[in-house]
């Protein structure tokens, strides 16, 4: 049971679309209540009452879940990093912070179209200035993520490699 606490099970909606990530405990509970079918087993086993249960790595819900709650993506650091592929939107190197394109001090809002992931160096150049006052140029115009983006935010930036074949629709 060494990795019981860190285990993550990918739960797919009955349509095979990724829906959520469950802990080992939660996925076993879903399994015992017959709410999921196992698509891929992990090497993690737990004893429940009289049986040994293999914790799933990937499982399919036996019913369809409408997930409107998940479709609203929160504007936060980690989701901005996911949208911007962890890269600085000014120079393309690895991002370490968030920049407000129009600085807050100049009335810039905390909205998807005014925030980008950015590296330390560009953040220092940009500081509290407007983009036109610097040498920096945006690589992409930042937009509010839509569509299936929320799935990426659930899966996070380090999905289990064994989920790969099930994440095609994400
Ligand atoms: Zn940069």
Short mmCIF file of N, CA, C and O and ligand atoms in Angstrom, two decimals, residues 88-93 118-123, ligand 1:
data_model
loop_
_atom_site.label_atom_id
_atom_site.label_comp_id
_atom_site.label_asym_id
_atom_site.label_seq_id
_atom_site.Cartn_x
_atom_site.Cartn_y
_atom_site.Cartn_z
N UNK A 88 6.80 31.42 -21.34
CA UNK A 88 6.72 32.87 -21.29
C UNK A 88 6.09 33.35 -22.61
O UNK A 88 6.57 32.99 -23.68
N UNK A 89 5.05 34.16 -22.51
CA UNK A 89 4.36 34.61 -23.72
C UNK A 89 5.07 35.78 -24.40
O UNK A 89 4.61 36.28 -25.42
N UNK A 90 6.20 36.20 -23.83
CA UNK A 90 7.00 37.24 -24.47
C UNK A 90 8.21 36.67 -25.20
O UNK A 90 8.52 37.06 -26.30
N UNK A 91 8.88 35.70 -24.55
CA UNK A 91 10.11 35.20 -25.18
C UNK A 91 10.11 33.68 -25.42
O UNK A 91 11.00 33.17 -26.08
N UNK A 92 9.14 32.97 -24.90
CA UNK A 92 9.07 31.53 -25.16
C UNK A 92 9.83 30.65 -24.20
O UNK A 92 9.77 29.42 -24.30
N UNK A 93 10.57 31.23 -23.26
CA UNK A 93 11.28 30.36 -22.31
C UNK A 93 10.34 29.93 -21.19
O UNK A 93 9.17 30.30 -21.16
N UNK A 118 4.80 34.25 -17.76
CA UNK A 118 5.98 35.00 -18.16
C UNK A 118 7.21 34.56 -17.35
O UNK A 118 7.08 34.04 -16.25
N UNK A 119 8.39 34.72 -17.96
CA UNK A 119 9.61 34.30 -17.26
C UNK A 119 10.09 35.43 -16.35
O UNK A 119 9.61 36.56 -16.44
N UNK A 120 11.07 35.12 -15.52
CA UNK A 120 11.58 36.10 -14.56
C UNK A 120 12.18 37.31 -15.26
O UNK A 120 11.93 38.45 -14.90
N UNK A 121 12.95 37.00 -16.30
CA UNK A 121 13.66 38.06 -17.02
C UNK A 121 12.67 39.05 -17.65
O UNK A 121 12.77 40.26 -17.47
N UNK A 122 11.68 38.51 -18.39
CA UNK A 122 10.70 39.38 -19.04
C UNK A 122 9.86 40.13 -18.00
O UNK A 122 9.47 41.27 -18.23
N UNK A 123 9.62 39.47 -16.90
CA UNK A 123 8.83 40.11 -15.85
C UNK A 123 9.57 41.32 -15.29
O UNK A 123 8.97 42.35 -14.98
ZN1 LIG B 1 10.37 35.73 -21.16
#
